[in-house]
Coordinates of C-alpha atoms in Angstrom, one line a residue:
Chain A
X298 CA 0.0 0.0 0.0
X299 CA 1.3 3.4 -1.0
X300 CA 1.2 5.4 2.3
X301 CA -0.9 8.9 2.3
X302 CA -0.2 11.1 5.2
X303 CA -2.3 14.0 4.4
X304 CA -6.1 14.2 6.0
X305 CA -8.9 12.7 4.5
X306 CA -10.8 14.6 2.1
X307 CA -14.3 13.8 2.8
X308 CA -16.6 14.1 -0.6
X309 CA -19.4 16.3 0.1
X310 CA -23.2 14.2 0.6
X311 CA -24.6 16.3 -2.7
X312 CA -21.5 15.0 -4.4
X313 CA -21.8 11.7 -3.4
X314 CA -24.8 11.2 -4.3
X315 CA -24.4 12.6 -8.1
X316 CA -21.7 10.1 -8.4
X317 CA -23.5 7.3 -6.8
X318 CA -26.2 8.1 -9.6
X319 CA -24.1 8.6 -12.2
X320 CA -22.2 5.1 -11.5
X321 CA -25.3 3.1 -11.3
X322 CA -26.2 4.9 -14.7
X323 CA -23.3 4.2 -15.9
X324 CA -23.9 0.0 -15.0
X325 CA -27.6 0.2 -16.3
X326 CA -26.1 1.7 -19.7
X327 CA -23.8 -1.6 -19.4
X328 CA -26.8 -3.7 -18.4
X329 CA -28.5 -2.8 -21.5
X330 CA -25.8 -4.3 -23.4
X331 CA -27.7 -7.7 -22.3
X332 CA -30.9 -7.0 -23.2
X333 CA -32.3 -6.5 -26.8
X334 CA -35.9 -6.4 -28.6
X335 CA -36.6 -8.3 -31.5
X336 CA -37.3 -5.8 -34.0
X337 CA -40.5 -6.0 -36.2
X338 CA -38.9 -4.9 -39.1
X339 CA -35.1 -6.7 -39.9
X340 CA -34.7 -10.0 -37.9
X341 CA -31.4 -9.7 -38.1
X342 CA -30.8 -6.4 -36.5
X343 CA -32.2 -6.5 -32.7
X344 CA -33.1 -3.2 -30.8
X345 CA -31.2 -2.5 -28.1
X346 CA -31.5 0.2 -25.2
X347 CA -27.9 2.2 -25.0
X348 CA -29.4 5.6 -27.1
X349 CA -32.2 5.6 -24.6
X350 CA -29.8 5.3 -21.6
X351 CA -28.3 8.1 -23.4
X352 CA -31.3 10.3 -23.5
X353 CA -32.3 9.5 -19.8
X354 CA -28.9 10.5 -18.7
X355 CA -29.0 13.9 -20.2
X356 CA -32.5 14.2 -18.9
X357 CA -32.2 13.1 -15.4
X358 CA -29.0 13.5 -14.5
X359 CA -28.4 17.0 -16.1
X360 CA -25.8 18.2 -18.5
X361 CA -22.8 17.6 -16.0
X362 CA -23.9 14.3 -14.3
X363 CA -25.1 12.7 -17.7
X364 CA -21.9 13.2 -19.5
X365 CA -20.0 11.6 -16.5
X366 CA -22.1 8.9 -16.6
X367 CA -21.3 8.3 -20.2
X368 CA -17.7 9.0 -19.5
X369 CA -17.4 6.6 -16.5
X370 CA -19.6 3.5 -18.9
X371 CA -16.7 3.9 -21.7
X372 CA -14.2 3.9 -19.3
X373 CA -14.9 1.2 -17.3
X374 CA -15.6 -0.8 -20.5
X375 CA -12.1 0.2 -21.5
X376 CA -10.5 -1.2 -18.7
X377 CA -12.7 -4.6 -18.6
X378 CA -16.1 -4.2 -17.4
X379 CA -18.1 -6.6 -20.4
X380 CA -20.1 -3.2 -20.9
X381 CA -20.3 -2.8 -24.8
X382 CA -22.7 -4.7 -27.6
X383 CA -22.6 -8.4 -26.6
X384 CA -21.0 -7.8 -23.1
X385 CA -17.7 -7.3 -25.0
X386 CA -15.0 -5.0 -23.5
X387 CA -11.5 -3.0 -24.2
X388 CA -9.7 0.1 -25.0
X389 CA -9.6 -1.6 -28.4
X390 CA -13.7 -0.3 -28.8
X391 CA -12.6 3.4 -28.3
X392 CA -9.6 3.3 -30.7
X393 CA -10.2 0.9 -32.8
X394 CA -13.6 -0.3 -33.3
X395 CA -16.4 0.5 -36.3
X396 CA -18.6 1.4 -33.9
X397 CA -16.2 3.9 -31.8
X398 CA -17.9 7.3 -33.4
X399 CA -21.0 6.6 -31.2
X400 CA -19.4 5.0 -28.0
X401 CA -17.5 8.9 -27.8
X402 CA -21.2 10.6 -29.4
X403 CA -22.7 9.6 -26.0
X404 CA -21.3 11.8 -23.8
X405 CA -21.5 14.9 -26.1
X406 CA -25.4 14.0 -26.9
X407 CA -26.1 13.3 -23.2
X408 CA -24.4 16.6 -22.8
X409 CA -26.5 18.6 -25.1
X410 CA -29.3 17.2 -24.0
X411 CA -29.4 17.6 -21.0
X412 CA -28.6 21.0 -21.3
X413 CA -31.3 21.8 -23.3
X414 CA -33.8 20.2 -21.1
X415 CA -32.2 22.2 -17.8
X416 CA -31.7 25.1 -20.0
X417 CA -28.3 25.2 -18.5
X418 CA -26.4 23.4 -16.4
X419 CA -28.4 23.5 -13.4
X420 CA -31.2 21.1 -12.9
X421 CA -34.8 21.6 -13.0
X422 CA -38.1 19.2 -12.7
X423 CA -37.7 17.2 -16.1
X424 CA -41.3 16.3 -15.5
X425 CA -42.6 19.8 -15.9
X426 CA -40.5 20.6 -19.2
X427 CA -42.8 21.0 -22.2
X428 CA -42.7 18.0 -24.8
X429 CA -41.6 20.2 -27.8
X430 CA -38.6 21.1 -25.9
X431 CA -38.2 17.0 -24.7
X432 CA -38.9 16.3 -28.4
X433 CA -36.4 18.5 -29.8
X434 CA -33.7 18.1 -27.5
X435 CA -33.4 14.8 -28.1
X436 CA -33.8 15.0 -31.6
X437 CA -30.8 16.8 -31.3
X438 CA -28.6 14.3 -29.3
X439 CA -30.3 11.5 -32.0
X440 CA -28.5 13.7 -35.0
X441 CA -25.3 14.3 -32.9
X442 CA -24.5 10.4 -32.0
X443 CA -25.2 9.3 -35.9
X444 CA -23.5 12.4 -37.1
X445 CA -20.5 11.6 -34.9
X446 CA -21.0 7.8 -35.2
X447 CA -21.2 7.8 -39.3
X448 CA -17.8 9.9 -39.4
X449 CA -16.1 7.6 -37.3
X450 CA -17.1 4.7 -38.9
X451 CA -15.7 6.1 -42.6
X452 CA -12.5 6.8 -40.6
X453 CA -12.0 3.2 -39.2
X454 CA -13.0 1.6 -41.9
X455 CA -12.1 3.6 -44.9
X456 CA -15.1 3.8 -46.7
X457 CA -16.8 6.7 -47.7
X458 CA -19.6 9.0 -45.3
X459 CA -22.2 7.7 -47.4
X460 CA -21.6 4.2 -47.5
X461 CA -20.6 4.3 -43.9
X462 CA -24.1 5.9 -43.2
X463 CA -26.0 3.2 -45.2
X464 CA -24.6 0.0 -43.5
X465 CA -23.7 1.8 -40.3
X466 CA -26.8 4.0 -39.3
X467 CA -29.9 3.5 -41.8
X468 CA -31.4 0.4 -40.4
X469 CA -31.1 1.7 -36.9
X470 CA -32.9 5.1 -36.9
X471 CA -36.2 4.2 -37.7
X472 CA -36.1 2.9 -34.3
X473 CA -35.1 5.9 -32.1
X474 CA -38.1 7.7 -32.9
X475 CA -39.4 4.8 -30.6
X476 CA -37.0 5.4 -28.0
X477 CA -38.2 9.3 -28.4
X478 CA -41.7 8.3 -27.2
X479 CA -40.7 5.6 -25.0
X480 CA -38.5 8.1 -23.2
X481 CA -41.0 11.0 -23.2
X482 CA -43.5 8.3 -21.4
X483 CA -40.7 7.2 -18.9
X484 CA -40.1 10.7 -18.3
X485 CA -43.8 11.6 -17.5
X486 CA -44.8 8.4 -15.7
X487 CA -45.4 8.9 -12.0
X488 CA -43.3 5.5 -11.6
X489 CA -40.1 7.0 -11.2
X490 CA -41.1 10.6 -10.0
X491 CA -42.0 8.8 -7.1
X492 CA -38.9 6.9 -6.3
Chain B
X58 CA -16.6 -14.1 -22.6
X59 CA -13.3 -11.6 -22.1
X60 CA -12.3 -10.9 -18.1
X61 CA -9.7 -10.4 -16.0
X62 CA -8.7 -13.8 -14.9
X63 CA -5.3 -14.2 -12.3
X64 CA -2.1 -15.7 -13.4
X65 CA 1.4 -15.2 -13.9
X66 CA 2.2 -14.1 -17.2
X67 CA 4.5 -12.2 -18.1
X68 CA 1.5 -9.7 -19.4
X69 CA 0.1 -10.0 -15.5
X70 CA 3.3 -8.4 -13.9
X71 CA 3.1 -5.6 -16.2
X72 CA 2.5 -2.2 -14.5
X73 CA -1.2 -1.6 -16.2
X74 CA 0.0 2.1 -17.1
X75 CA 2.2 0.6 -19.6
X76 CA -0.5 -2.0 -20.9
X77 CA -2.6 1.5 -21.2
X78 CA -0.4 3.1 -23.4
X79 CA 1.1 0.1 -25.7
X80 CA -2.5 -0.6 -27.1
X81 CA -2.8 3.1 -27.7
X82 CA 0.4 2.7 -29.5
X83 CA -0.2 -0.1 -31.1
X84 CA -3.5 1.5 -32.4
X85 CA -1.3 4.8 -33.7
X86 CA 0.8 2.3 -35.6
X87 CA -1.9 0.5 -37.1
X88 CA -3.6 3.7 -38.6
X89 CA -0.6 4.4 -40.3
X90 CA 0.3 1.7 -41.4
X91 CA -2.4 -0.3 -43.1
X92 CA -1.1 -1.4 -45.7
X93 CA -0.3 -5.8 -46.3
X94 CA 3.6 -4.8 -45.4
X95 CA 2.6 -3.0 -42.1
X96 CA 0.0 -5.4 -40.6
X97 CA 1.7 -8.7 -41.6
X98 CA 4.1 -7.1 -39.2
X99 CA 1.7 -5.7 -36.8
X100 CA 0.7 -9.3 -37.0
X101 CA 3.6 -10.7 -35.8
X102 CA 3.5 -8.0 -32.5
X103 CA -0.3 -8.9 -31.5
X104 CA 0.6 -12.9 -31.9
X105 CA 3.6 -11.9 -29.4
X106 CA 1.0 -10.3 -27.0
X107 CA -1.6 -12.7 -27.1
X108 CA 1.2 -15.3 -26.5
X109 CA 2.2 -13.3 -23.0
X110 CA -1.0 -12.9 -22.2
X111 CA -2.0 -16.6 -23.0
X112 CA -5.3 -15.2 -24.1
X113 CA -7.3 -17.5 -26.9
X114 CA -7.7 -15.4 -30.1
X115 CA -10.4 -17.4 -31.1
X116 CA -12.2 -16.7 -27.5
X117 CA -11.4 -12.6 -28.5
X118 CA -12.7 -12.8 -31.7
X119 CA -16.1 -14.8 -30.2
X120 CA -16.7 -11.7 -28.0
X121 CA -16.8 -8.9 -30.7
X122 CA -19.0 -11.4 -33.4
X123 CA -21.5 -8.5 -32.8
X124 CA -19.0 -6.1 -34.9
X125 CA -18.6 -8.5 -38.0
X126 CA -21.6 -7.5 -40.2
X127 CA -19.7 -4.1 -40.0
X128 CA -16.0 -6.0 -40.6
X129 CA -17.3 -8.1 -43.9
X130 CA -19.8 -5.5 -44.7
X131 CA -17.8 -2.4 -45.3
X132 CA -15.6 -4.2 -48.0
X133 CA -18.6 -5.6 -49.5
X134 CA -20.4 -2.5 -50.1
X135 CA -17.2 -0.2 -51.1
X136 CA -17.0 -2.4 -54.0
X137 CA -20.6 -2.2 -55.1
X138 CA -21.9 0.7 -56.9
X139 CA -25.4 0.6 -57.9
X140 CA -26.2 2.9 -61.0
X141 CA -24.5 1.0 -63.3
X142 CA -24.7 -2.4 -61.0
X143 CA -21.0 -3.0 -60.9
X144 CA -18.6 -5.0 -58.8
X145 CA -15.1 -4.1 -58.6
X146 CA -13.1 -5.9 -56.3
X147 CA -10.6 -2.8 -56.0
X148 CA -12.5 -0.9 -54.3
X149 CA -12.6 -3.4 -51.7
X150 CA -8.8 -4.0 -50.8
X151 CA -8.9 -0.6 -48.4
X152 CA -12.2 -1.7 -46.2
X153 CA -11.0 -5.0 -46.2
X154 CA -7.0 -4.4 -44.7
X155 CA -9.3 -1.9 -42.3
X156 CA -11.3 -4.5 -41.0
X157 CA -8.0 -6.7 -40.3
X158 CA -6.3 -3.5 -38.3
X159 CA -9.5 -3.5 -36.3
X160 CA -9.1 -7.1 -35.5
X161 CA -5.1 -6.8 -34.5
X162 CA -6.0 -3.9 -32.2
X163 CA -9.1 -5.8 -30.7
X164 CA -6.4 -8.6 -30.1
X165 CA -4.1 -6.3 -28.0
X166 CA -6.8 -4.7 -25.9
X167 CA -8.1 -8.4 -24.9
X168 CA -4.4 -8.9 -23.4
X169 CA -5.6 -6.1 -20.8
X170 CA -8.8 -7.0 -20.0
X171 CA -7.6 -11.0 -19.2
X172 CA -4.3 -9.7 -17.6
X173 CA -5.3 -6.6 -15.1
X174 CA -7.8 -6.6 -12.2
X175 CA -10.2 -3.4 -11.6
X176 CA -7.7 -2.6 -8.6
X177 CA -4.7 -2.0 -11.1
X178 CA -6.6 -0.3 -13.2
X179 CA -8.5 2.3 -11.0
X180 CA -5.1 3.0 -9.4
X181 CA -4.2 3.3 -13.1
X182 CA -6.4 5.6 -13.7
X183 CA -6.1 7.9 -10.3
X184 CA -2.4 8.0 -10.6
X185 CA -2.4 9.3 -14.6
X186 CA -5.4 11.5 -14.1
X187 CA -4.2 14.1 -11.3
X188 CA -6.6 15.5 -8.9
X189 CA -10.3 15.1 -8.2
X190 CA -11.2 14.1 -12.2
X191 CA -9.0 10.9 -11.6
X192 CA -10.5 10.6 -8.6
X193 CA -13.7 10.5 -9.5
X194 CA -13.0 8.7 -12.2
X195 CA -11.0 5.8 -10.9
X196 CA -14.4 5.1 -7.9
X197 CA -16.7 5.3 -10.7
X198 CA -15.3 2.6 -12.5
X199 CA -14.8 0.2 -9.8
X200 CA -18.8 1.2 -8.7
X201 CA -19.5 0.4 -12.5
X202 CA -17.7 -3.4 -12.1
X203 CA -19.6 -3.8 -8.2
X204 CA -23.0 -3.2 -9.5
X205 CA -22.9 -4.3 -13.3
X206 CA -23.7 -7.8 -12.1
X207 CA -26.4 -7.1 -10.3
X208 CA -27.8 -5.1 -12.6
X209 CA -27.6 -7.3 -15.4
X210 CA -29.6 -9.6 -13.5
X211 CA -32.5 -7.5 -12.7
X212 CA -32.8 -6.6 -15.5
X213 CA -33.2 -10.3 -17.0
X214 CA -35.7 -10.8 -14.3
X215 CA -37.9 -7.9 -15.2
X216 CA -37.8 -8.9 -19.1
X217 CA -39.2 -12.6 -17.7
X218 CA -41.5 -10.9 -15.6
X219 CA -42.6 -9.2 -18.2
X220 CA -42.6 -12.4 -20.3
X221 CA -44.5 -14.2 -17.9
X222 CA -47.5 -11.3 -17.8
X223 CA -47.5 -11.5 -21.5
X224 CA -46.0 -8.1 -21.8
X225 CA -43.8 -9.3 -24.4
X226 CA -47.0 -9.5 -27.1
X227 CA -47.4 -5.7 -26.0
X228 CA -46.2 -2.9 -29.5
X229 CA -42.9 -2.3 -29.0
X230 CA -42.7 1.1 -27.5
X231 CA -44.7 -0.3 -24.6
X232 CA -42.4 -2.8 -23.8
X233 CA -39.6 -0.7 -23.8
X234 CA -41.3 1.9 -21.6
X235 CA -42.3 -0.6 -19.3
X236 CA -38.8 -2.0 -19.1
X237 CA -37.0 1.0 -18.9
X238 CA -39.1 2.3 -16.2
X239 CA -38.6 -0.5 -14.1
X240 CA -35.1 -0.3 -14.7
X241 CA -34.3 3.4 -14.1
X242 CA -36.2 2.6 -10.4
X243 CA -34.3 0.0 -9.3
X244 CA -30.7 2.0 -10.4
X245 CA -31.9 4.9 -8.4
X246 CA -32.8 2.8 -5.4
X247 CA -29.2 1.8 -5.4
X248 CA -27.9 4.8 -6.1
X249 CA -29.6 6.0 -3.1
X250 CA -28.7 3.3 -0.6
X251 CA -24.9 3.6 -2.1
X252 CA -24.8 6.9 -1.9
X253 CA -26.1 6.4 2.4
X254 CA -24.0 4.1 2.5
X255 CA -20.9 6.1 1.0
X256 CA -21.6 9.0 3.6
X257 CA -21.4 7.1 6.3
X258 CA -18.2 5.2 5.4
X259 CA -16.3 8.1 5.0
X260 CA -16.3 8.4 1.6
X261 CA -13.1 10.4 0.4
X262 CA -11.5 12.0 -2.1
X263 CA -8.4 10.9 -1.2
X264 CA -8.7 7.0 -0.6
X265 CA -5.2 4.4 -0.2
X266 CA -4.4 2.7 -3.3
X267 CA -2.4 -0.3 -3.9
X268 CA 0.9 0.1 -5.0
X269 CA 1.7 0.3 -8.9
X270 CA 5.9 0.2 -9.7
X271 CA 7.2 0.1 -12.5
X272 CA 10.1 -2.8 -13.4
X273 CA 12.3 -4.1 -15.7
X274 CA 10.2 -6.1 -17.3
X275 CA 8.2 -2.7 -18.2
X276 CA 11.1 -1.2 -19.8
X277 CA 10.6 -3.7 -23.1
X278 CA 7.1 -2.6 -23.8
X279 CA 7.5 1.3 -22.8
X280 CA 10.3 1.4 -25.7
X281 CA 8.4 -0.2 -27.9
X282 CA 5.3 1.9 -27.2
X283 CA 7.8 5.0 -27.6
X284 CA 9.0 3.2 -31.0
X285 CA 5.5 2.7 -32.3
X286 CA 4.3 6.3 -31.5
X287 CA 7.4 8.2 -33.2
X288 CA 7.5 5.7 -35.9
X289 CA 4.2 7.6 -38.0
X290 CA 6.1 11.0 -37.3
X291 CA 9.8 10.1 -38.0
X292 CA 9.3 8.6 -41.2
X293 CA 7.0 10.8 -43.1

């Protein structure tokens, strides 16, 4: 053990609990990784959860909290936690991977969301935030994790934006629209304002 | 399934900082040099590591299956074009050495994950990133790794819950509102009882870590890193 003889620096109860929040976050994101819905559409190409996670982040946790959350899921999949599509895991998905253009996406999108919906980087009641405003903002983190994911994927794989758009994001984003309304409805259910 | 798994090669007594920063490395060389010289090379290096690391290549390339249809698939549709339907095979080489860099690299971060344990690599983390940011950081992680278990399986438990009800001939938007609600509840009610929990303990900025040293057996791999990170500068 490396000795430390300077007093404890206690983390402050507001603090804590952010980052207690934002870890657990960060481990449902990871969660979601083992959970998928067959999609009604393309057998072949399941529905998963993560872009949701993304847009609850933002939305609950705030602009600050919701990008840490992101930050901490990416990092503790790049140091082992089987966190990523499949319960895969490595620094190899964040320099490497096809898909590594959306794993970075989430904390920017969670980012901009959530500042949108707090209108800043203080939070307010999400519940009482019109649904225009909802809509839009995560409309806006949608466009920011394909834009963001499409590049990356014509960089790793050197191909060209368009091509990497139609095998990369095309049969996916049909479905966020779904996760738009499944979040608004999360978001205004009485479930989890209660808890 | 890749993990950390204990043992004594040579990979395991490597200080995790300099695991860290060869597979960056290694990535940097990679991405300059894709082309068949460079990667039969690169090759040769990631056959080395999985050797130390006595990881299975075939077990590595079983976890990431999820990322073939985008491996096979990007050289496949470079080489189509559709107005006039055309194949041309060309066009495919590029994609196609791409797909094998991604491979190599996804070979040398599987030598981390089976070599390190989250200890190692949350000190790793506090000890590079200076200050409260590493330290927040480094706990986060390690929460992530103590509660992804559990999370994982409550959240197979709602799904067959919801199974059971007959949620799962529900649309599709109500099912995953229905999950995700039930999810979201139970993270905050850990979150909540952690963070209690966390206060009461003492929770501090500034908790002891274990010990990370570098050796000689570190010097190999920090040269090489050094080596492979020059190497896209020096010789343009």
């Amino acid at each position: 053990m490396a000795t430390q003889t300077d007093s404890v620096d206690l983390v402050g109860d507001e603090v804590t609990a952010n980052i207690a929040r934002a870890a657990l976050f960060a481990a449902l994101m990871g969660g979601f990784a083992y959970v998928s819905f067959p999609n009604p559409l393309a057998v072949g190409v399941p529905v998963t959860l993560q872009v949701l996670g993304v847009f609850l982040a933002g939305i609950m946790l705030g602009p600050v909290w919701g990008a840490v959350a992101m930050i901490l899921y990416l990092a503790a999949g790049a140091v082992g936690a089987p966190v990523f599509s499949g319960g895969a895991a490595g620094l190899g998905f964040l320099i490497g991977s096809p898909t590594l253009g959306y794993l970075w996406s989430y904390p920017i999108a969670a980012a901009v969301i959530g500042l949108v919906v707090h209108r800043g980087v203080d939070i307010r009641d999400y519940a009482a935030v019109s649904m225009p405003i909802l809509v839009g903002a995560m409309v806006a983190g949608t466009t920011i994790i394909y834009a963001i994911g499409t590049i990356g994927f014509a960089v790793v794989q050197s191909v060209s934006l368009y091509e990497a758009f139609l095998i990369s994001a095309v049969a996916f984003i049909p479905f966020e629209a779904l996760k738009i309304a499944a979040a608004v409805g999360i978001i205004k259910s009485d479930a989890i304002a209660a808890a | 399934m890749i993990g950390y798994r204990s043992g004594q090669t040579l990979f395991h007594r490597l200080d995790p900082r300099s695991k860290l920063l060869f597979q960056i490395a290694f990535a940097v060389v990679a991405f300059a040099y894709t082309t068949p010289r460079g990667l039969v090379a690169l090759t040769l290096v990631a056959a080395v590591v999985a050797l130390a690391a006595s990881i299975s290549v075939r077990q590595t390339l079983w976890s990431v299956r999820f990322l073939f249809p985008f491996l096979l698939g990007a050289p496949l549709i470079a080489s189509l074009s559709v107005f006039p339907l055309e194949f041309t095979p060309a066009d495919a080489v590029e994609p196609a050495l791409s797909s094998y860099r991604i491979v190599l690299i996804f070979i040398v971060s599987a030598a981390y994950v089976r070599t390190t344990p989250i200890r190692d690599s949350r000190a790793a983390i506090q000890r590079t990133i200076p200050g409260k940011p590493g330290a927040l950081l480094g706990v986060g992680v390690s929460l992530v790794f103590r509660y992804l278990p559990i999370l994982r399986t409550e959240l197979l438990s709602i799904r067959d819950a919801e199974a059971a009800r007959l949620g799962s001939e529900r649309p599709l938007r109500s099912r995953i509102e229905l999950f995700t609600t039930a999810a979201v509840r139970r993270s905050f009610a850990h979150a909540d009882r952690l963070s209690l929990a966390l206060s009461t303990r003492c929770f501090a900025w500034n908790p002891t870590l274990p010990r990370l040293v570098f050796t000689k057996l570190d010097i190999p791999i920090l040269l090489l890193s050094i080596v492979f990170l020059s190497l896209p500068v020096v010789l343009r």
